[in-house]
Coordinates of C-alpha atoms in Angstrom, one line a residue:
X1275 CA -6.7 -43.3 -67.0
X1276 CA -4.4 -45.1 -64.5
X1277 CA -2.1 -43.1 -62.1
X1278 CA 0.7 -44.2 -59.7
X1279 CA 1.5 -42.8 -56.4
X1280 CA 4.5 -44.3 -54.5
X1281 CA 2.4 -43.8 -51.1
X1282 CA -1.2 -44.7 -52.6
X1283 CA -0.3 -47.4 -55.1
X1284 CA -2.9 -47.4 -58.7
X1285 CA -5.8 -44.6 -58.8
X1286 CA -7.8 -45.5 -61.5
X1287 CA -9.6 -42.2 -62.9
X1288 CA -12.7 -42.8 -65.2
X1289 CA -16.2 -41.2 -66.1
X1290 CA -19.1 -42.4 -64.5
X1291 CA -22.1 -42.7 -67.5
X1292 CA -25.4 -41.1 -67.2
X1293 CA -27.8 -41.5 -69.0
X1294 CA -28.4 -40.1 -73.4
X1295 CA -29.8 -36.9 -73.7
X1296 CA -29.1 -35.5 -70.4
X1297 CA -27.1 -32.5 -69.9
X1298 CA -26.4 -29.6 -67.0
X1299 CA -26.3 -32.6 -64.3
X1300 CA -24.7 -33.1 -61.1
X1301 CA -24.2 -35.8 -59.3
X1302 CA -22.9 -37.3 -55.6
X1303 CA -23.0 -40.5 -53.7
X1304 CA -25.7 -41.7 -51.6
X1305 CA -25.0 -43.6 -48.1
X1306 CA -25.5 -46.8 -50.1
X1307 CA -23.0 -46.4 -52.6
X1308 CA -25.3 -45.6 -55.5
X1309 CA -25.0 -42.7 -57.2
X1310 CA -27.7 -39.9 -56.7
X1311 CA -27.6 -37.8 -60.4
X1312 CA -29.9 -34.7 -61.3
X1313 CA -30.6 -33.5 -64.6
X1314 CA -32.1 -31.9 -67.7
X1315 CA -33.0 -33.4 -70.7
X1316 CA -34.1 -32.3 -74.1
X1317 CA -37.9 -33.9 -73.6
X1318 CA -38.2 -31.9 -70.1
X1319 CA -41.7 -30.0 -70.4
X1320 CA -40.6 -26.3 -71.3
X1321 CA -41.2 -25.4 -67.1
X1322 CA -38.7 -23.5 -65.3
X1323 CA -37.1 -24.8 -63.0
X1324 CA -37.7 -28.7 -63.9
X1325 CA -35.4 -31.3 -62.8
X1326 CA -34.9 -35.0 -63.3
X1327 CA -33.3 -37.4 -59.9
X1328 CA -32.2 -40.7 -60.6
X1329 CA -29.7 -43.0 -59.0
X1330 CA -27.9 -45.6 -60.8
X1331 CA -24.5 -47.8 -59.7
X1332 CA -21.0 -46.2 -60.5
X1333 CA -20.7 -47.7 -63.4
X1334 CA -24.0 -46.5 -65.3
X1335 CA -26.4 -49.6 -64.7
X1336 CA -29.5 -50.3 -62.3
X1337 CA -31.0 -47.4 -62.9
X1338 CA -33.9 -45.9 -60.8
X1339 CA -36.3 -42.8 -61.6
X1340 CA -36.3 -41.1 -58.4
X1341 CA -38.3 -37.4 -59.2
X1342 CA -39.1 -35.7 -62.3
X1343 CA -40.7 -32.5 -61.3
X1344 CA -40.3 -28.7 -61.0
X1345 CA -38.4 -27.8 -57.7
X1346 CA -39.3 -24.1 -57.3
X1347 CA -36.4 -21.7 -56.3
X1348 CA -37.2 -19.5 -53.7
X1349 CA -35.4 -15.9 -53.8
X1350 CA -32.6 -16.1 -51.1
X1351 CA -31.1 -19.4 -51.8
X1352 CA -28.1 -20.0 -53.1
X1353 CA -30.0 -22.7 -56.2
X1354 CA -29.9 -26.3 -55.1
X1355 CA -28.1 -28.8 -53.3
X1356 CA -28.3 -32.6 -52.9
X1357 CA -27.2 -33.7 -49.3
X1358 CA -28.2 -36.9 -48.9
X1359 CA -29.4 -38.3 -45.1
X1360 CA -27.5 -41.4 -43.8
X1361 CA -31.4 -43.3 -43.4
X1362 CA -30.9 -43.5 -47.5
X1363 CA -34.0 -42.3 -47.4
X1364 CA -34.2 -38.6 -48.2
X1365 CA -32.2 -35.8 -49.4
X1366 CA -32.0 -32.4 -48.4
X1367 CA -32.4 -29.9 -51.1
X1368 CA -31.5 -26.5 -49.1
X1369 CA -35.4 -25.1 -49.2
X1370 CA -37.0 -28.9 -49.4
X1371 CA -36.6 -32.3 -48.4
X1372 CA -37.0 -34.8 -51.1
X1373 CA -38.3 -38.1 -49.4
X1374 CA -38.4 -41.4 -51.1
X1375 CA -40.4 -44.6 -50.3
X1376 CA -39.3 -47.5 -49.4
X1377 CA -35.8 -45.8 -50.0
X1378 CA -33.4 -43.9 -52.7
X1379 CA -32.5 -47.5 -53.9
X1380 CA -35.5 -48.7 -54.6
X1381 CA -38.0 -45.8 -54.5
X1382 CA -41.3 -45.9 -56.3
X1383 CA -42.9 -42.6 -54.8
X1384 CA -41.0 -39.7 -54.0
X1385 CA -42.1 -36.3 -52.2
X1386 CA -41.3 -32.9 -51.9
X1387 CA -41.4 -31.3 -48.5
X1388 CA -40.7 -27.7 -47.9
X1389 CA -37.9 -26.6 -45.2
X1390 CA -39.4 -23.4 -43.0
X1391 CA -36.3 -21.3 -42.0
X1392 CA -36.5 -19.1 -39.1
X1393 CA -39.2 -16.2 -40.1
X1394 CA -36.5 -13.6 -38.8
X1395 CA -34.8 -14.3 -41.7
X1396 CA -37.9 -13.3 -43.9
X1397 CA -36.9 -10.1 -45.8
X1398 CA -34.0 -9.5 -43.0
X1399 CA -32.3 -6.2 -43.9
X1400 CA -28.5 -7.0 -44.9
X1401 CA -28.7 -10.7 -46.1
X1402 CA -27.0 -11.3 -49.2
X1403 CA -28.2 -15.2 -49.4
X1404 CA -30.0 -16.9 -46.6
X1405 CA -27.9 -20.3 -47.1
X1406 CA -25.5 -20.6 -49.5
X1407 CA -23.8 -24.5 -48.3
X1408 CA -26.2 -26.8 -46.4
X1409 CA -25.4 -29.9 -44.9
X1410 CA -26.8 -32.8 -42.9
X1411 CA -25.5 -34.9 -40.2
X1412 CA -25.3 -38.4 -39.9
X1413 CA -28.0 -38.6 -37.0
X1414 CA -30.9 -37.0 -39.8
X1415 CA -31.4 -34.5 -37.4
X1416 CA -29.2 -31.8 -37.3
X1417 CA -28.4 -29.5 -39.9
X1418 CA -26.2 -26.9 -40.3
X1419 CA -25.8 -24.1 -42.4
X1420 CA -24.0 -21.1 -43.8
X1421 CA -25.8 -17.4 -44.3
X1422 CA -24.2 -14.1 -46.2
X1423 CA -24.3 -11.2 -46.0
X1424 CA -22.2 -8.4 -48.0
X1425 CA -19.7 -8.6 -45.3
X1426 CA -19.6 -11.6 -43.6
X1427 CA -20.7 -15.5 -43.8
X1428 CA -22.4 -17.0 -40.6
X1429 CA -22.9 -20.5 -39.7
X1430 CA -25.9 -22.1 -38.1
X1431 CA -26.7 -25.4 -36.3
X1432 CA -30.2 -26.6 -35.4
X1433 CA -32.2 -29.7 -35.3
X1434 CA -34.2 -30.2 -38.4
X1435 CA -38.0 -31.4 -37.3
X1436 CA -41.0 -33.1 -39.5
X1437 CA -44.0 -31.5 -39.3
X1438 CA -47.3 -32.5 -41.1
X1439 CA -46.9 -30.2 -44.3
X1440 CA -43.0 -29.3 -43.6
X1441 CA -39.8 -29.8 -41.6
X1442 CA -38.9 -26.6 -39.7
X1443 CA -35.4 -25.9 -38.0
X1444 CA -35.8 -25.7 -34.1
X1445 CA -32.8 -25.3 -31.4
X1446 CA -31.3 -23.1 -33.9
X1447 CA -28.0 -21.7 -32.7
X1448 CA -24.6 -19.2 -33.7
X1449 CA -21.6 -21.8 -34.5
X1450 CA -19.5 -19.3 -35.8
X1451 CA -17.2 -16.3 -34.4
X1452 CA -19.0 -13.5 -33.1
X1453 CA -15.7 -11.5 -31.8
X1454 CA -12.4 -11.8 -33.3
X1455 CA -10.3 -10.6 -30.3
X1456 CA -9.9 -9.7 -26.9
X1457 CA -8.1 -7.5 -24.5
X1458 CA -4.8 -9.3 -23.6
X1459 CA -4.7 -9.4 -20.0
X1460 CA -0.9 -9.9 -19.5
X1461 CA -0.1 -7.0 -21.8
X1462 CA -2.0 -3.6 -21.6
X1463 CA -3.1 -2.4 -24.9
X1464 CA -2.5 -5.2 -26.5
X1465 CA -5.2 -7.6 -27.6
X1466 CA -5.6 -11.2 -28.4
X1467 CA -6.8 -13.2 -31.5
X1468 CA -9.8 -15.3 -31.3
X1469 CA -9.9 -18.6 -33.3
X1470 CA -11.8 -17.9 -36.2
X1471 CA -14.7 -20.0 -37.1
X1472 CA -16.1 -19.0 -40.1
X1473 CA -16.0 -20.3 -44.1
X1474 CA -18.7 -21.8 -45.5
X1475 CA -19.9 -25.5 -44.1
X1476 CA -19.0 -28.5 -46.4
X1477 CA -19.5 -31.4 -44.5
X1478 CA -20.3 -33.3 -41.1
X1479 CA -17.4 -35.5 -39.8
X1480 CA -16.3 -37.4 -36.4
X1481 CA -19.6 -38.9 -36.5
X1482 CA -21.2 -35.7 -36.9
X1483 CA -19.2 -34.1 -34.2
X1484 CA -17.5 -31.9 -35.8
X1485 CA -17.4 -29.7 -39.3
X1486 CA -14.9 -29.3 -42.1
X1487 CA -15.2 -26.0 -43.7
X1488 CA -12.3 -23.4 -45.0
X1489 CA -10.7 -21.3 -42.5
X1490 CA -7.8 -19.0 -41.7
X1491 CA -4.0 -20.1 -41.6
X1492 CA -1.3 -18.0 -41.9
X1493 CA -1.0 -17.8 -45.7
X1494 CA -4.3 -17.5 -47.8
X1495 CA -7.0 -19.6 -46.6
X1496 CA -6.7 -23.6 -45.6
X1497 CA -8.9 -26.9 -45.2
X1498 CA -10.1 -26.6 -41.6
X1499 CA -11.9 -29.1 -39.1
X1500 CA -14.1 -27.8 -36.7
X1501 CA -14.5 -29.7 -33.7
X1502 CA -17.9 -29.1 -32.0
X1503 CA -17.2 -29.9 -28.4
X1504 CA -14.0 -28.0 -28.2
X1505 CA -12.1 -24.8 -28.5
X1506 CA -9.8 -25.9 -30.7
X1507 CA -9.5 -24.9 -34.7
X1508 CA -7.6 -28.2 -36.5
X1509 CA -5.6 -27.3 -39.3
X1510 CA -5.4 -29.5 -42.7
X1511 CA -3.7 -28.4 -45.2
X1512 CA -0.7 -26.0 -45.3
X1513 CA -0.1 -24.6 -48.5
X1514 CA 0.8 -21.3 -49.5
X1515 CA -1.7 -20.4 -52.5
X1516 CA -5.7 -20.1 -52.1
X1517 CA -7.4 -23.5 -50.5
X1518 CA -10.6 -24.8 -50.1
X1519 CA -12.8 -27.4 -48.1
X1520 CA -11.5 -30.9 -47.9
X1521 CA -14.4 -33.3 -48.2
X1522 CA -13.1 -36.8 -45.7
X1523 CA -13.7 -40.3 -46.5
X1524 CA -16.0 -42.6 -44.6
X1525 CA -12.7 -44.1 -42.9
X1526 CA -11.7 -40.4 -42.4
X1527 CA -8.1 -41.3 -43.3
X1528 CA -8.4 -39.9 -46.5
X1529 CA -9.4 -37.2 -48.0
X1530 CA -10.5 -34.8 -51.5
X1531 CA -9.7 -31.2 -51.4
X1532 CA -10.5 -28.5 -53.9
X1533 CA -7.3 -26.5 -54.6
X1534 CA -5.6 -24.9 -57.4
X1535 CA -2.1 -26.0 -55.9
X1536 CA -1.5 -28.0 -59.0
X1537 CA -2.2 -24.7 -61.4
X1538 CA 1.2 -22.9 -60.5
X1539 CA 0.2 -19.8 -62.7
X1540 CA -3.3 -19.1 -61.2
X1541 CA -3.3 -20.8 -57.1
X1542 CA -2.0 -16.9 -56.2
X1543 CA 0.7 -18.8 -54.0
X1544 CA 3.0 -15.6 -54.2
X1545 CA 0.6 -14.0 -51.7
X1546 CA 0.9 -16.4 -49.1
X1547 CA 4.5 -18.0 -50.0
X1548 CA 5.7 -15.8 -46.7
X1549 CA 3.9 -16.9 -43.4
X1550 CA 1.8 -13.5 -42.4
X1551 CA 0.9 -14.4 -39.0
X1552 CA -1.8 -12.1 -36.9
X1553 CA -2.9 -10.3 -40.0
X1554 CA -5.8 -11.9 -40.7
X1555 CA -8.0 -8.8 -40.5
X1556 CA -6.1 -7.4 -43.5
X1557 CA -5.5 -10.7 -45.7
X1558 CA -9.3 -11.3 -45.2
X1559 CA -10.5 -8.4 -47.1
X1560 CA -8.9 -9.7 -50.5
X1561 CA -10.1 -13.5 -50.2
X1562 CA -13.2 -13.1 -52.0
X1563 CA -11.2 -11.0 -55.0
X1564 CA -8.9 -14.3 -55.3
X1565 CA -11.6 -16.7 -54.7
X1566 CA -13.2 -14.4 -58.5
X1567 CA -9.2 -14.9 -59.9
X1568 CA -8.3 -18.4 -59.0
X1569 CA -11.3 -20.2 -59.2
X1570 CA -14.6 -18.2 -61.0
X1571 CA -11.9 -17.0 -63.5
X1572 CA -10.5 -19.9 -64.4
X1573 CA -13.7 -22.1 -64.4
X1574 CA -15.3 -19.0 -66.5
X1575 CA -11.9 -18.6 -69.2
X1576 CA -8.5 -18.7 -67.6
X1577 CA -5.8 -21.4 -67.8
X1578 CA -5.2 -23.4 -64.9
X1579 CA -7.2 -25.8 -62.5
X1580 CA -8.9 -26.0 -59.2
X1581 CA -8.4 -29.3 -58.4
X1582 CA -9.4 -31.7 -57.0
X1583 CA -6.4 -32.9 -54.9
X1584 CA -6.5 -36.5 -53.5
X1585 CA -4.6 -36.2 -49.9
X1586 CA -3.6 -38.7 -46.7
X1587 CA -5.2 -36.3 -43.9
X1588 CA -2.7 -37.5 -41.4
X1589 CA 0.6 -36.7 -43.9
X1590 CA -1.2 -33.6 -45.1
X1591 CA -1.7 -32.2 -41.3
X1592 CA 2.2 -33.2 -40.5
X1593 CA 4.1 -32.6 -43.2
X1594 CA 2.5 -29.3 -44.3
X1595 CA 3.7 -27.6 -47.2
X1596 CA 6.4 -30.6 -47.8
X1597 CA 3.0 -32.7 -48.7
X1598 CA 1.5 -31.9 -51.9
X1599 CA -0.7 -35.1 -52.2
X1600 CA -2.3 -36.1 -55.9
X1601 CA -3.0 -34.2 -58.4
X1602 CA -6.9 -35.2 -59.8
X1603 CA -7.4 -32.3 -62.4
X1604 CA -7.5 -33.0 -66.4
X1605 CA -3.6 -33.3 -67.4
X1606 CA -5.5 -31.5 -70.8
X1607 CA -7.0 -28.8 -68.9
X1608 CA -10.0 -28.8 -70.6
X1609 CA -12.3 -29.9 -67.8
X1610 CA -13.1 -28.0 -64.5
X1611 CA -13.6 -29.3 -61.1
X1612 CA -17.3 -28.1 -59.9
X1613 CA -18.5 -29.2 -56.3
X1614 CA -19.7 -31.7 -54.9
X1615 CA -17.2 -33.7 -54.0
X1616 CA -18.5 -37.4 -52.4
X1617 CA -17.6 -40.3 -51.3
X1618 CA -18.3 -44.0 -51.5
X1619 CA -19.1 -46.0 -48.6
X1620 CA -16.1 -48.3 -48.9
X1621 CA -13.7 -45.2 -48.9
X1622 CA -11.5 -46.4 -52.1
X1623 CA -13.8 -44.8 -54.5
X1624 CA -14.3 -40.9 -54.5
X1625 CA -16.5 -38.8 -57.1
X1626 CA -16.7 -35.3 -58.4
X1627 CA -18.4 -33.0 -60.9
X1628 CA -16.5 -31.2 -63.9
X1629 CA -17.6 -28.8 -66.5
X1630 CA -15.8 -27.3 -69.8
X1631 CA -15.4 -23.5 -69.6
X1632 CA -18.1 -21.4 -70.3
X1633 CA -15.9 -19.6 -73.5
X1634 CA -15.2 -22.8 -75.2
X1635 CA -19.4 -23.0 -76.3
X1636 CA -22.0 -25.0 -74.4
X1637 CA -21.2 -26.2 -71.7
X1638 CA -20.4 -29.9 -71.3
X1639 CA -20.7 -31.6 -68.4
X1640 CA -19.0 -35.4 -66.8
X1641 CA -19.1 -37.1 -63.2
X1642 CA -16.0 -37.9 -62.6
X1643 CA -14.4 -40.8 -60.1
X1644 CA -11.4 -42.1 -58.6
X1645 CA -10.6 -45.7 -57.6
X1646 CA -8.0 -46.3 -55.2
X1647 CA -7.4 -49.8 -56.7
X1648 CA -4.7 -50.0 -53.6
X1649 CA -6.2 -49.2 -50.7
X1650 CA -8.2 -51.0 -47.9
X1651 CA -10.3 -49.0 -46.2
X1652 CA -10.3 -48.7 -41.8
X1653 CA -14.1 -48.4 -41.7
X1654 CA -16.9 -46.0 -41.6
X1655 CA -16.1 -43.7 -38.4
X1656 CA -19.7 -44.5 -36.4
X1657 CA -22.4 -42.2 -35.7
X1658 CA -23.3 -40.2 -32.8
X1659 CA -25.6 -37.6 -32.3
X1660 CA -24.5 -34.5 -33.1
X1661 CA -24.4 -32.0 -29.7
X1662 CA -26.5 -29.3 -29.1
X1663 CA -26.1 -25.5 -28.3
X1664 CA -25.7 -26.2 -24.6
X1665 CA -23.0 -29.2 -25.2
X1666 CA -20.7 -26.4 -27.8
X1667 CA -18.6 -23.9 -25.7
X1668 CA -18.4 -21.4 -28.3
X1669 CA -21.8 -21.6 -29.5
X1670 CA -24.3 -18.8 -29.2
X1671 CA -28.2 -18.3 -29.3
X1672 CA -29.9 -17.4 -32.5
X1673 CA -29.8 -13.8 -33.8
X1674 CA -29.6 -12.5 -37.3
X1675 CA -25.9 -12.1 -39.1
X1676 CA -24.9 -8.5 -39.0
X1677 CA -22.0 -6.8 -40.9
X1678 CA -19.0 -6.9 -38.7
X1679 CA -17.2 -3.2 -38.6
X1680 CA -14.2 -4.3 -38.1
X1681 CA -12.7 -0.8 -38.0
X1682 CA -14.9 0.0 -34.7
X1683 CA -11.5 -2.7 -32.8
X1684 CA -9.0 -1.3 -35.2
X1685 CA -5.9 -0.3 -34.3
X1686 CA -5.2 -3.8 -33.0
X1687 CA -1.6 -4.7 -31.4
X1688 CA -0.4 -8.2 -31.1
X1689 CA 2.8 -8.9 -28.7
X1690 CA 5.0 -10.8 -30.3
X1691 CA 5.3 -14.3 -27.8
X1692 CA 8.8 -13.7 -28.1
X1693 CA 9.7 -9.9 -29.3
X1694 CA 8.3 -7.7 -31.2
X1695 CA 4.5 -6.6 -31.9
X1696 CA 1.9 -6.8 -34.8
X1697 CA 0.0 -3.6 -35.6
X1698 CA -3.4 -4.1 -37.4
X1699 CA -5.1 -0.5 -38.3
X1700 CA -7.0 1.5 -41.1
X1701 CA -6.6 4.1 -43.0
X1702 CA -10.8 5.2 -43.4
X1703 CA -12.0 6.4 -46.8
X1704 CA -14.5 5.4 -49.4
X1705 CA -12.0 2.4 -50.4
X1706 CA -10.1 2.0 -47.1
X1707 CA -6.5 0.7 -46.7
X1708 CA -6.0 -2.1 -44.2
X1709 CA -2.6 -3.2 -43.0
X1710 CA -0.6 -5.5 -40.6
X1711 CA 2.8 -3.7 -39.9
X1712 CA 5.4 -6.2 -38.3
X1713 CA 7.8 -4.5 -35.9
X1714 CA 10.4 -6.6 -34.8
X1715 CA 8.5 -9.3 -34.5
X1716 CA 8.6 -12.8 -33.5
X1717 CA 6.3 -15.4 -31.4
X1718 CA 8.9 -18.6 -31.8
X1719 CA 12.2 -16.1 -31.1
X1720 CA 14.2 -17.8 -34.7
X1721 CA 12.6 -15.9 -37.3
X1722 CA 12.2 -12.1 -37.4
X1723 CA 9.6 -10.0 -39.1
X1724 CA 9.4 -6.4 -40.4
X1725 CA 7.6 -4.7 -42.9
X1726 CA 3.7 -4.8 -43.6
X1727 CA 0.9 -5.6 -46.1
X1728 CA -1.9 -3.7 -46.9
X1729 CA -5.1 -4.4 -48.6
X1730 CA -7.4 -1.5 -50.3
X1731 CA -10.8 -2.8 -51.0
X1732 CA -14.6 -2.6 -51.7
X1733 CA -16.3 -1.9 -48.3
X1734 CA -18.1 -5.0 -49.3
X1735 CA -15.8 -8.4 -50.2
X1736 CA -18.7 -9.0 -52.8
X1737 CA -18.6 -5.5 -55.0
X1738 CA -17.2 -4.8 -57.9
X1739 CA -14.1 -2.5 -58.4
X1740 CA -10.7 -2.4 -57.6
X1741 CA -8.6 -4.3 -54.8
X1742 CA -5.1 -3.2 -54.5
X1743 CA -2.5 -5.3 -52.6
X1744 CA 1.0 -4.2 -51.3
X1745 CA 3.6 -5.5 -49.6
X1746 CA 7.1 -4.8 -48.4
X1747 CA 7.9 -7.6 -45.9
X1748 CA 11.4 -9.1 -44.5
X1749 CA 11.6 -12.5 -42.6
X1750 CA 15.6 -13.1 -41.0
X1751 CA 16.4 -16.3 -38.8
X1752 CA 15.7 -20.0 -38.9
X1753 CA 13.4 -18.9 -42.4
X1754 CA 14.5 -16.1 -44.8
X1755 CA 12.2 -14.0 -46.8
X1756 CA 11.2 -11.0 -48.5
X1757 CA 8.0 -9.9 -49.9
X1758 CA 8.5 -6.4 -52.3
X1759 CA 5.0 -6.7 -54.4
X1760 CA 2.2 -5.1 -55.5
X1761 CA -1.0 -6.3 -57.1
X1762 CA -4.1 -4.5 -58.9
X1763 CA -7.2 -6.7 -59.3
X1764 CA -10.3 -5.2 -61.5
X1765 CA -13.7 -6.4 -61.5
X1766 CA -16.2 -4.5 -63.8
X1767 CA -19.5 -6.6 -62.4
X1768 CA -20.7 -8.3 -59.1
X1769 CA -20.2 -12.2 -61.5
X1770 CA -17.6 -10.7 -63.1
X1771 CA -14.3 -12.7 -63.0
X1772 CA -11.1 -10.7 -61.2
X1773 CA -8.9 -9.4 -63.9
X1774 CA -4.9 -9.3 -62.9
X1775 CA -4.0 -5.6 -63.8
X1776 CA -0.5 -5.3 -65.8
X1777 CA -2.0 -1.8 -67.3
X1778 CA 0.2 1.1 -67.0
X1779 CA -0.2 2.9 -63.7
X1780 CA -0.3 7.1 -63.1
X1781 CA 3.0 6.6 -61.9
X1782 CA 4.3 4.9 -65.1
X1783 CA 4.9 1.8 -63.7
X1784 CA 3.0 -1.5 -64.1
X1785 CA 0.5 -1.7 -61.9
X1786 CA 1.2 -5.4 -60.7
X1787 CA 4.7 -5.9 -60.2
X1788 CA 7.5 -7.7 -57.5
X1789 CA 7.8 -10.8 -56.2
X1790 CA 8.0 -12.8 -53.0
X1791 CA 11.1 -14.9 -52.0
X1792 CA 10.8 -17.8 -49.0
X1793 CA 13.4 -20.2 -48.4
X1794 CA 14.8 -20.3 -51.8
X1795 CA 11.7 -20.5 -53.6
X1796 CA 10.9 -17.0 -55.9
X1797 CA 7.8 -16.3 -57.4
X1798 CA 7.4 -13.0 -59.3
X1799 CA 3.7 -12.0 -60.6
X1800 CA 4.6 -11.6 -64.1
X1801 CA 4.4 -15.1 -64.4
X1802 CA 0.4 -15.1 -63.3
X1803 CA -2.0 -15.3 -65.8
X1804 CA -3.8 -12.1 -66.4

């Protein structure tokens, strides 16, 4: 299949072949350009847990029996992942290290090394997953990783270290917020935002300097970078509907990003079409439930697409919502885009994983790739080594993750830089109601917000049940808007998809109903799948 983009020139999209008989495989490239595939196959021994790691070239030939083996999961994890290290050498599995001799390319003995977390973490009350993403910097000695619990997600940084029977994380350190805001000293009894560093950690970049990631905009959630020797939070993408990581290229001029903007009935865009600013604590308690509607629902049964999205990182950090970059997903639907997304040494070649829905029969998978027949790559940014706890401002010394109470800070008043303020409070119950009220407010004095939203939740972003968004919201000035909606998620289990509510409420109404309007765009959320 050959695309055209007036910017990018041809993107050739294709399958990359693996080989007969295996099924439920994943695959990603290694730092050589090969590409590193696990897999079952129908003459596996009848073991649990037994997998099968070759690498081949990208277009199915050379290939190379790396492991064939059961990789044990230990209780906690979040399965298994396949990070490769920049020596070519070894691959970090989340619990182990799979080292290959003399390399992945060429390797005729492979072993598997266990990874010894911290021992704190050892049946530690509260933790929902003790890593759920896992990456590795280009040095091969850092790592970093993200932990759950029912309430929050913390990120970790530490030097990974080989040992005789394992490797064991040493220098291990806090990399993500700890406080989201502070008194404001110019303003009594008002408070200011922290940057929030938070989202699950996709991938060293800047040499392993800094971390990509999902973060916090003013909309849903955004494509973030990281840096690790500053303060600063850098925004990537700008859209108004749910967003995910953006995986960079070796040049780091390009860039893949998972994202349903494409899928106009399902990327919950009508949430986000108005700019909320400061309300973060309130938007944050239904990301989860949209994460369930945009992405597990519609890789489980629902119509639509996550992605991928190909995107210039410069355009896409300028021109913000005006950039909608290209759109990678099956025209047919069929397929789903499934993590991870990799890249090819040379930068012009990108790769994927996609899987049919889960209601359309067994599941079929493909590896999937795009050539950039166009472009010439800038070259692989170089390495450094990554910094340490003492060379990160905002980073802090090991301790456990515990459940932020955000309602301990709450109410929380922003001043408005220009008029105005920002209210965040709660209303306490067994569900409570969170809400940003906008009084009169305005930080760039040309646009003008009253109103609120409100978000009535689980006390845990992971539970089942019902999450109930409002919203009556005006914008007046340089941008015009108005937000008069209301939506009713359901979810019966803790995998269960979120199911958009269009039941007949108590009141005799529908229980989803309105619209948001933003600069002459409308979206109303009949349209939305259920």
């Amino acid at each position: 299949m050959l695309i055209h983009d007036k910017n990018l020139g041809h993107i050739k999209l294709q399958d990359i072949p693996v080989p007969d008989g295996a099924y439920d495989f994943f695959g990603t490239y290694t730092y050589s350009g090969r590409v590193l595939v696990s897999y079952h196959s129908v003459n596996d021994p009848k073991e649990e847990d037994w997998y099968n790691v070759i690498t081949i070239n990208d277009d199915g030939s050379g290939l190379r029996e790396i492991f064939s083996g059961v990789i044990p999961k230990i209780p906690g994890a979040n399965g298994i992942r396949w990070m490769c290290f920049s020596d070519n050498k070894r691959i970090l599995l989340g619990d182990y290290v799979l080292e290959c001799s003399p390399d992945l390319d060429r390797c005729i003995h492979s072993e598997l090394i266990p990874v010894k977390y911290p021992d704190e973490f050892n049946n530690a009350p509260g933790i929902f997953c003790r890593w759920s993403e896992i990456i590795i910097a280009p040095d091969n000695c850092h790592m970093a990783w993200t932990t759950l619990t029912m309430n929050t997600a913390v990120n970790y940084l530490a030097k990974l270290v080989r040992n005789e029977k394992n490797y064991s994380l040493k220098e291990v350190c806090v990399i993500s917020s700890t406080e989201l805001a502070k008194p404001d000293q110019d303003n009594e009894g008002y408070s200011t935002l922290l940057p929030v560093r938070g989202g699950e950690v996709k991938q060293f970049i800047w040499g392993g300097k800094a971390l990509t990631m999902v973060g916090n905009g003013d909309s849903i959630t955004e494509s973030v970078v990281q840096p690790l020797e500053s303060n600063e939070i850098i925004q990537i993408t700008d859209t108004p509907g749910y967003e995910e990581t953006t995986i960079f290229s070796p040049d780091e001029k390009m860039g893949v990003v998972m994202s349903p903007r494409f899928s106009t009935k399902t990327n919950c865009a009508i949430f986000g079409l108005i700019p909320q600013p400061h309300s973060m604590i309130t938007r944050s308690k239904m990301i989860n439930i949209l994460y369930m509607y945009c992405v597990a629902g519609v890789r489980a049964f629902r119509k639509g697409n996550v992605g991928p999205v190909l995107i210039d990182i410069e355009r896409s950090k300028k021109e913000g919502r005006k950039y909608e970059g290209v759109n990678l997903s099956d025209p047919e639907g069929r397929w789903v885009y499934y993590s991870p997304i990799s890249w090819h040494p040379d930068s012009t070649r990108a790769m994927w994983n996609e899987r049919t829905r889960m209601t359309e029969g067994p599941t079929k998978c493909r590896l999937r790739m795009c050539h950039l027949l166009d472009y010439t790559s800038k070259g692989v940014v170089p390495s450094f080594v990554t910094p340490d706890m003492k060379d990160i401002p905002y980073a802090k010394s090991f301790s456990l993750p515990k459940d932020q109470n955000i309602d301990e800070i709450l109410p929380l008043m922003i001043k408005g830089k220009n008029r105005g303020r920002v209210v965040n409070s709660v209303e306490k119950a067994e569900q409570p109601v969170y809400i940003s009220k906008y009084e009169d407010f305005s930080d760039d004095g040309k646009s003008i917000y009253n109103g609120y939203i409100s978000v009535k939740a689980p006390s845990s972003i992971f539970a089942p049940g019902k999450t109930i968004f409002e919203a009556d919201l005006e914008v007046k000035g340089v941008h015009n808007g108005e937000m008069k909606l209301r939506a009713v998620f359901n979810r019966e289990g803790v995998h269960a998809p979120a199911m958009l509510s269009f039941n007949q409420g108590e009141d005799g109404k529908t229980e989803s109903r309105g619209y948001s309007t933003y600069d002459g765009v409308t979206l109303k959320i009949e349209d939305m799948e259920i």
